[in-house]
C-alpha positions in Angstrom: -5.7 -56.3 19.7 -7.7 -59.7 19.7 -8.5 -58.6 23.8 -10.1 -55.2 22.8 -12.2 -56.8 19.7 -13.9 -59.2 22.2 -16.5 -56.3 23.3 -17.4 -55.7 19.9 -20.6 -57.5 18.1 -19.8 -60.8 16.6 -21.3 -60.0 13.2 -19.8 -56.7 13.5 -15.8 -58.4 12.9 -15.6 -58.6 9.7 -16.7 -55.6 8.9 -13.9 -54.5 10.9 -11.6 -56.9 10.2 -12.1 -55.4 6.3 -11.5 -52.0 7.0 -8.6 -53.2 9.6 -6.7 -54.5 6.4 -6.4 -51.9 4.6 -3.7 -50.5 6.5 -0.9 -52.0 5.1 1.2 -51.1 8.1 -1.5 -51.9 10.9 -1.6 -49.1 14.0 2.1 -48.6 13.3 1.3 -45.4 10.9 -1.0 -43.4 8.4 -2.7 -45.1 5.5 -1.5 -43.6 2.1 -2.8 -43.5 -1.0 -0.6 -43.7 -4.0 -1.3 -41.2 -7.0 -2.8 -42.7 -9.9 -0.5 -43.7 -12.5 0.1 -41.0 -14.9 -2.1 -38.5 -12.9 -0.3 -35.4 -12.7 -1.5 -32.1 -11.2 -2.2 -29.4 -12.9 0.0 -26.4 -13.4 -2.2 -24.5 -11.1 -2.5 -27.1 -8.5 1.9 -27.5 -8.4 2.0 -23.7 -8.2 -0.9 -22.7 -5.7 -0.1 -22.5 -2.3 -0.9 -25.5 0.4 -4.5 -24.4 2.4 -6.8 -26.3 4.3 -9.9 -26.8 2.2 -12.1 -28.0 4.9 -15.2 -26.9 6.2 -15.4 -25.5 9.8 -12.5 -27.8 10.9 -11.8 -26.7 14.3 -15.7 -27.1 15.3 -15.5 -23.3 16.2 -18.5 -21.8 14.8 -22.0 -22.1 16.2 -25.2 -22.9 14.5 -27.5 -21.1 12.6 -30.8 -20.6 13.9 -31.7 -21.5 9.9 -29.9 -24.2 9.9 -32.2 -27.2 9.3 -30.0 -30.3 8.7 -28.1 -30.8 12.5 -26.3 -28.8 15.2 -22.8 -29.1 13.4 -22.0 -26.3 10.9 -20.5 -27.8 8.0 -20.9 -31.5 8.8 -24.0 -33.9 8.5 -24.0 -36.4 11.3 -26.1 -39.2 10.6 -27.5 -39.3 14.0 -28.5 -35.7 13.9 -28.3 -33.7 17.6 -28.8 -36.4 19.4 -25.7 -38.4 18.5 -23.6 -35.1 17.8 -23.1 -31.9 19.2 -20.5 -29.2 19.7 -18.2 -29.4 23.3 -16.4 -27.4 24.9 -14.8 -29.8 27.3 -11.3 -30.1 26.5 -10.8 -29.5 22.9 -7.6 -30.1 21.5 -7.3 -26.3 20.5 -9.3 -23.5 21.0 -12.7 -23.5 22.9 -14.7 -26.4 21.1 -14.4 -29.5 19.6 -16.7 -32.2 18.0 -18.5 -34.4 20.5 -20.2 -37.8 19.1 -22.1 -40.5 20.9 -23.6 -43.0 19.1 -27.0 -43.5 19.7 -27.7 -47.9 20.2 -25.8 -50.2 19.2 -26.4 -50.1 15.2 -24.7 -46.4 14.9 -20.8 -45.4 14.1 -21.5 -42.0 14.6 -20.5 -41.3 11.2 -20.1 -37.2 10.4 -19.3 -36.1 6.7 -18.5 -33.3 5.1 -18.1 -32.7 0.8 -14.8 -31.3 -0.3 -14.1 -29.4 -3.5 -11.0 -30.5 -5.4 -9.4 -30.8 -8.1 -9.2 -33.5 -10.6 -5.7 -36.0 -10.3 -4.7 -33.6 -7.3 -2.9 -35.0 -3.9 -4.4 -34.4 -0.6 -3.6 -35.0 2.9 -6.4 -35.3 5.6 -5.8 -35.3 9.1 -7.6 -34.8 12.3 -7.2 -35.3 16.2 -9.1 -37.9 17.6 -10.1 -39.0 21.2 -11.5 -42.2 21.7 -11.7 -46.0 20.9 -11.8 -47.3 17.4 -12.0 -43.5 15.5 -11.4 -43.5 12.0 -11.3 -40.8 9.2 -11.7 -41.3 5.4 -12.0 -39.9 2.5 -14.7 -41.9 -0.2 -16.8 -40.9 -3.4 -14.2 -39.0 -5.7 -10.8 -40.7 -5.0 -9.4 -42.0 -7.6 -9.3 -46.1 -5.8 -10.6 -46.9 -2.5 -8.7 -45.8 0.2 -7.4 -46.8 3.6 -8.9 -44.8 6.5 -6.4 -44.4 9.3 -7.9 -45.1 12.6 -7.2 -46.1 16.1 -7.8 -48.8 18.3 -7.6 -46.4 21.5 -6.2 -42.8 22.4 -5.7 -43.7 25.7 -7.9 -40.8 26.6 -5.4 -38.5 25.6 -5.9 -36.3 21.8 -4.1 -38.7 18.7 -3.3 -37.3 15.1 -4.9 -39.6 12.2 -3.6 -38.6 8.7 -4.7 -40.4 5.5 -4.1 -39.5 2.0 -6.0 -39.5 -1.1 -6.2 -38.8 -4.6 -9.0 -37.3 -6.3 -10.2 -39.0 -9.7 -10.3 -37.9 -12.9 -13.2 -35.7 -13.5 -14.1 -35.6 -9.6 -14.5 -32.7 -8.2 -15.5 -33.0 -4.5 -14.9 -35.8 -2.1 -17.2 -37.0 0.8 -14.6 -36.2 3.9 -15.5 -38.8 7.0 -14.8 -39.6 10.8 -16.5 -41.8 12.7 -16.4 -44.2 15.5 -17.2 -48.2 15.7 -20.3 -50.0 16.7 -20.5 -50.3 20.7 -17.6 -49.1 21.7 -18.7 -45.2 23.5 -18.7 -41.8 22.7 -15.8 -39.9 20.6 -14.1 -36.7 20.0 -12.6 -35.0 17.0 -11.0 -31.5 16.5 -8.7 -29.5 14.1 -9.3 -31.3 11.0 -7.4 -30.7 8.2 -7.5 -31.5 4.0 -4.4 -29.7 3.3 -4.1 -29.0 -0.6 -3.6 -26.9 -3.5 -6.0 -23.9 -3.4 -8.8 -23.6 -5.7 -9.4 -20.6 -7.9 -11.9 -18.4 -6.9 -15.1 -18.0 -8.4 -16.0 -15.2 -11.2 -17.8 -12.4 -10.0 -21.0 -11.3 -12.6 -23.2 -9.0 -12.7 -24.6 -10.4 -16.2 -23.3 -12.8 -19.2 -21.1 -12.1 -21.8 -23.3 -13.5 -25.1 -24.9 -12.3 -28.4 -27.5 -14.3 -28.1 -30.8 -12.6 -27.7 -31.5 -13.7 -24.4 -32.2 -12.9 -20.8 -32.2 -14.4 -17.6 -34.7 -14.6 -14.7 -33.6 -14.7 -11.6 -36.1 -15.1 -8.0 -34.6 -14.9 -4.5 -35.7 -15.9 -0.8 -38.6 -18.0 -1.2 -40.6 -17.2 1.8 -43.7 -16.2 0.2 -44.6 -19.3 -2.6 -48.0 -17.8 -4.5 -50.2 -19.8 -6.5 -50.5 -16.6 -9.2 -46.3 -16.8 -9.7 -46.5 -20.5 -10.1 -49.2 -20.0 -12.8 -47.5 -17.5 -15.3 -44.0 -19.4 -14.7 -46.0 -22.9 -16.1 -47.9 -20.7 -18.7 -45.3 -18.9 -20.5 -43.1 -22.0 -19.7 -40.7 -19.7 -18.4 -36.7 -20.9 -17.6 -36.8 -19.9 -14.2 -33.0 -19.6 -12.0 -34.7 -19.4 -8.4 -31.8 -18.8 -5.5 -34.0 -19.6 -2.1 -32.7 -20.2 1.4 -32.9 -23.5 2.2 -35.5 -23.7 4.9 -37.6 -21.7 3.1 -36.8 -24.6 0.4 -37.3 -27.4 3.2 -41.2 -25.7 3.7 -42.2 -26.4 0.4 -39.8 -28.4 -1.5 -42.5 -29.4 -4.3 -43.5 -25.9 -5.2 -39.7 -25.2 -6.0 -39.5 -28.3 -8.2 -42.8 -27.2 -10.1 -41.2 -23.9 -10.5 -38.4 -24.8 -12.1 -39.4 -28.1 -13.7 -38.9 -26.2 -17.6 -35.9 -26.8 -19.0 -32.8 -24.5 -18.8 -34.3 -24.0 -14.7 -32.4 -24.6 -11.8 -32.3 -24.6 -7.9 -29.0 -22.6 -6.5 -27.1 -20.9 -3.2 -28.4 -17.9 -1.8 -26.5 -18.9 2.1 -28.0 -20.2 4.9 -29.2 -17.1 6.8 -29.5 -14.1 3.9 -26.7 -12.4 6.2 -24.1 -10.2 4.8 -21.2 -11.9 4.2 -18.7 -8.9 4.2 -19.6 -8.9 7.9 -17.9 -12.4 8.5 -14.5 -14.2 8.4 -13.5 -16.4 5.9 -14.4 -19.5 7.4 -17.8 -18.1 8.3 -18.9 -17.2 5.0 -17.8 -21.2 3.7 -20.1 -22.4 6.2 -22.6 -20.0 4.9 -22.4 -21.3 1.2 -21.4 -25.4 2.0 -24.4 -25.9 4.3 -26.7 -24.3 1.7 -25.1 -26.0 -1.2 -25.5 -29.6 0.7 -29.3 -28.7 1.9 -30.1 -27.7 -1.2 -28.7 -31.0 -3.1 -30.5 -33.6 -0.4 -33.7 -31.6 -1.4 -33.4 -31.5 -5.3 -30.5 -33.7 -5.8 -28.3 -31.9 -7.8 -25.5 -29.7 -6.7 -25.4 -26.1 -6.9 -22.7 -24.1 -9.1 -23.8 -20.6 -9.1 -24.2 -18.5 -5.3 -26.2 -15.2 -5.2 -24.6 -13.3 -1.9 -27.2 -12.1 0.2 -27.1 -8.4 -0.2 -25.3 -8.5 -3.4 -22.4 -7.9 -0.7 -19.2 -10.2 -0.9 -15.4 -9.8 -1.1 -12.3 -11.6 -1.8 -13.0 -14.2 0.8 -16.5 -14.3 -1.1 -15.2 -15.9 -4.1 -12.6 -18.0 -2.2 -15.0 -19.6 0.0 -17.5 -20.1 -2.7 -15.1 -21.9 -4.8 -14.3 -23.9 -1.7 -18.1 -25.0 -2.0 -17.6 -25.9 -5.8 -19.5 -22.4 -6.8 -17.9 -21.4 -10.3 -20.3 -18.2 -10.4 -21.0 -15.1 -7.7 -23.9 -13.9 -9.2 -25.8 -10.4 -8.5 -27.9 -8.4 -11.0 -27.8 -5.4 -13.5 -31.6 -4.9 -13.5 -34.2 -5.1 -10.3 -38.1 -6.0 -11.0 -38.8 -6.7 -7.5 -41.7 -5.4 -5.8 -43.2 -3.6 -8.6 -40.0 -2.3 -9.7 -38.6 -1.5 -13.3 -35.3 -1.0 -12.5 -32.1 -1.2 -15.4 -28.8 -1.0 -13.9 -27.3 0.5 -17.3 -28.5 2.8 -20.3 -31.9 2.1 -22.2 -33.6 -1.5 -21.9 -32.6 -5.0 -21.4 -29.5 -5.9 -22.8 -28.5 -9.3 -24.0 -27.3 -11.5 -21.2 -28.8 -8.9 -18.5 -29.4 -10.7 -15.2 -33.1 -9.7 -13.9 -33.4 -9.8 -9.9 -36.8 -11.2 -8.5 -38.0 -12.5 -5.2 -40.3 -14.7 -3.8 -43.3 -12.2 -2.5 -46.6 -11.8 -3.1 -46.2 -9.5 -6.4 -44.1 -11.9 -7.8 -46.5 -13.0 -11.0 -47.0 -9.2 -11.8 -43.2 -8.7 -11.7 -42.7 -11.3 -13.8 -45.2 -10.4 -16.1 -43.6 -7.0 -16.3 -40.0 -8.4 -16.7 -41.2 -10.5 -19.9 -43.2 -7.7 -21.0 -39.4 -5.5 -20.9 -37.8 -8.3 -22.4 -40.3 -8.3 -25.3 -39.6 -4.5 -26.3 -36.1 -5.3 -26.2 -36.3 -8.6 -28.2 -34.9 -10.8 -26.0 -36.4 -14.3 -25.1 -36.0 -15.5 -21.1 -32.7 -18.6 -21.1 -31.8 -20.7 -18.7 -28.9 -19.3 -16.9 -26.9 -22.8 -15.5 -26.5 -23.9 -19.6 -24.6 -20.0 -19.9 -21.9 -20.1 -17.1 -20.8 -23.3 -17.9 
């Protein structure tokens, strides 16, 4: 090994000297990570079945034309599209595979993904590498640092790397990682895996269950940001739950924050591309609702738990894959007051707990002002809608 390490940087050996002994066992196998003592699993997760919880992990799915964060659906690489990009020379299986090259001599590469678990659970991670020095880890939920396995070489042939970790108490996502080592060339990866216990889907809602005399304001897309909107939210210090795509977010990041800056408001997943889900696999759908979740958090910096499908369209796989993003809620509506409408998905006015359905257009202040106007006759006060679905 000493031979191979004499290309590398000098002040780059420790660093890799440090992350070399972890492995108990060297190259001769996978790091594991013991379960916490006195960490058992949860009835659900001994009884659910194994799944792969990852995100996009054969590299198969192209990128949105919305997507605003890299050319890698699922993952952030830190180099963007110039270090990383989709390949389909020689994949390990099927017709793409991840393709990295590490832009200078002060990148790794690195490519991340976050992982919903569950609390105290077991998990195996594995992908196939090709390449020098590849490693894959699994940081920022575990329940004590753990070893990454890696490689010194493939040989330029596809190797397996399988780690395992355990999430910590109270954790409920983990940042997934595989990356490469200063100066040592371009890398591959494909068919990753974080093999598990599967998570329970989400709860379908079309309103809340409560008594309390309240209801909820809800404002979708947010393509169209008017001044007039912004000015009856902050003067009837309305609780505002505002579901925009996360480009439209990107445009104007400062007008969402002043729009939800009273207290009960909050930022959440409407998807990447407002596409109807029902129309896409399962795997599709997660990429959907991960990539919007983790745009949405680098923006506003805290994590969406409630998803709005586009459409108020979804299925089964809906609720699977939004729970697979660490969404609790799918959310629609029982009453419309977009566009000038008055709409009440039930008999006579706004009930408690009725979910209202805005968007982001240019009759957005007069379609709130009518929604509190409705809520008024009803006796009901607008709520924040995260603090309820907890």
């Amino acid at each position: 090994m000493s031979t191979r390490l004499s290309t590398l940087g000098a002040g780059r050996l420790p660093a890799l000297a440090a992350s070399a002994g972890l492995l108990v066992a060297g190259l001769a196998g996978p790091a594991v990570a013991a379960p916490s003592a006195g960490a058992a699993p949860t009835a659900a997760a001994a009884t659910a079945a194994t799944v792969n919880l990852a995100t996009n992990p054969g590299f198969e799915i192209p990128a949105s034309s919305l997507a605003d964060w890299g050319s890698v659906p699922g993952w952030r690489c830190s180099g963007g599209p110039a270090e990383a990009a989709l390949t389909t020379a020689a994949p390990h299986s099927g017709a793409s595979a991840l393709a990295v090259t590490p832009a200078g001599d002060e990148s790794t590469g690195e490519c991340v993904q976050t992982v919903s678990v569950q609390p105290g659970t077991t998990y195996t991670a594995s992908a196939w590498v090709r390449g020098k020095f590849v490693f894959l880890g699994a940081t920022g939920g575990t329940d004590r640092p753990t070893a990454p396995a890696w490689t010194e070489s493939t040989n330029g042939g596809w190797q397996k790397l399988t780690t395992r970790f355990t999430a910590a108490a109270g954790a409920t996502t983990v940042k997934l990682s595989v990356h490469g080592w200063y100066q040592q060339g371009p890398f591959a990866v494909d068919d990753v895996r974080v093999d598990g216990p599967a998570l329970a889907p989400a709860t379908a809602a079309a309103s809340v269950p409560t008594s309390d005399k309240v209801v909820f304001f809800t404002v979708d897309d947010g393509w169209q940001t008017t001044p007039e909107a912004e000015q009856v939210i902050a003067a009837n210090k309305l609780p505002i739950t505002a579901f925009p795509l996360p480009m439209a977010a990107a445009n104007n990041p400062d007008y969402f924050r002043r729009v939800t800056a009273a207290p009960g408001s909050s930022i959440q997943d409407h998807s990447v591309s407002h596409t109807d889900l029902t129309t896409l696999s399962p795997a599709e759908q997660q990429v959907e609702i991960c990539d919007a979740r983790d745009s949405l958090t680098r923006l506003f910096g805290t994590a969406p738990t409630v998803f709005r499908p586009p459409y108020f369209a979804w299925n089964a796989d809906t609720l699977q894959a939004a729970a697979n993003c660490g969404m609790r809620t799918v959310l629609t509506a029982d009453a419309d007051f977009s566009w000038g409408a008055s709409n009440i998905w039930h008999e006579g006015t706004l009930s408690p707990g009725d979910v209202v359905l805005m968007h982001w257009t240019d009759t957005l202040a007069d379609d709130l002002r009518r929604a509190l106007a409705a809520a008024e006759v009803a006796g009901l006060k607008p709520a924040g809608l995260a603090s309820y679905l907890r």
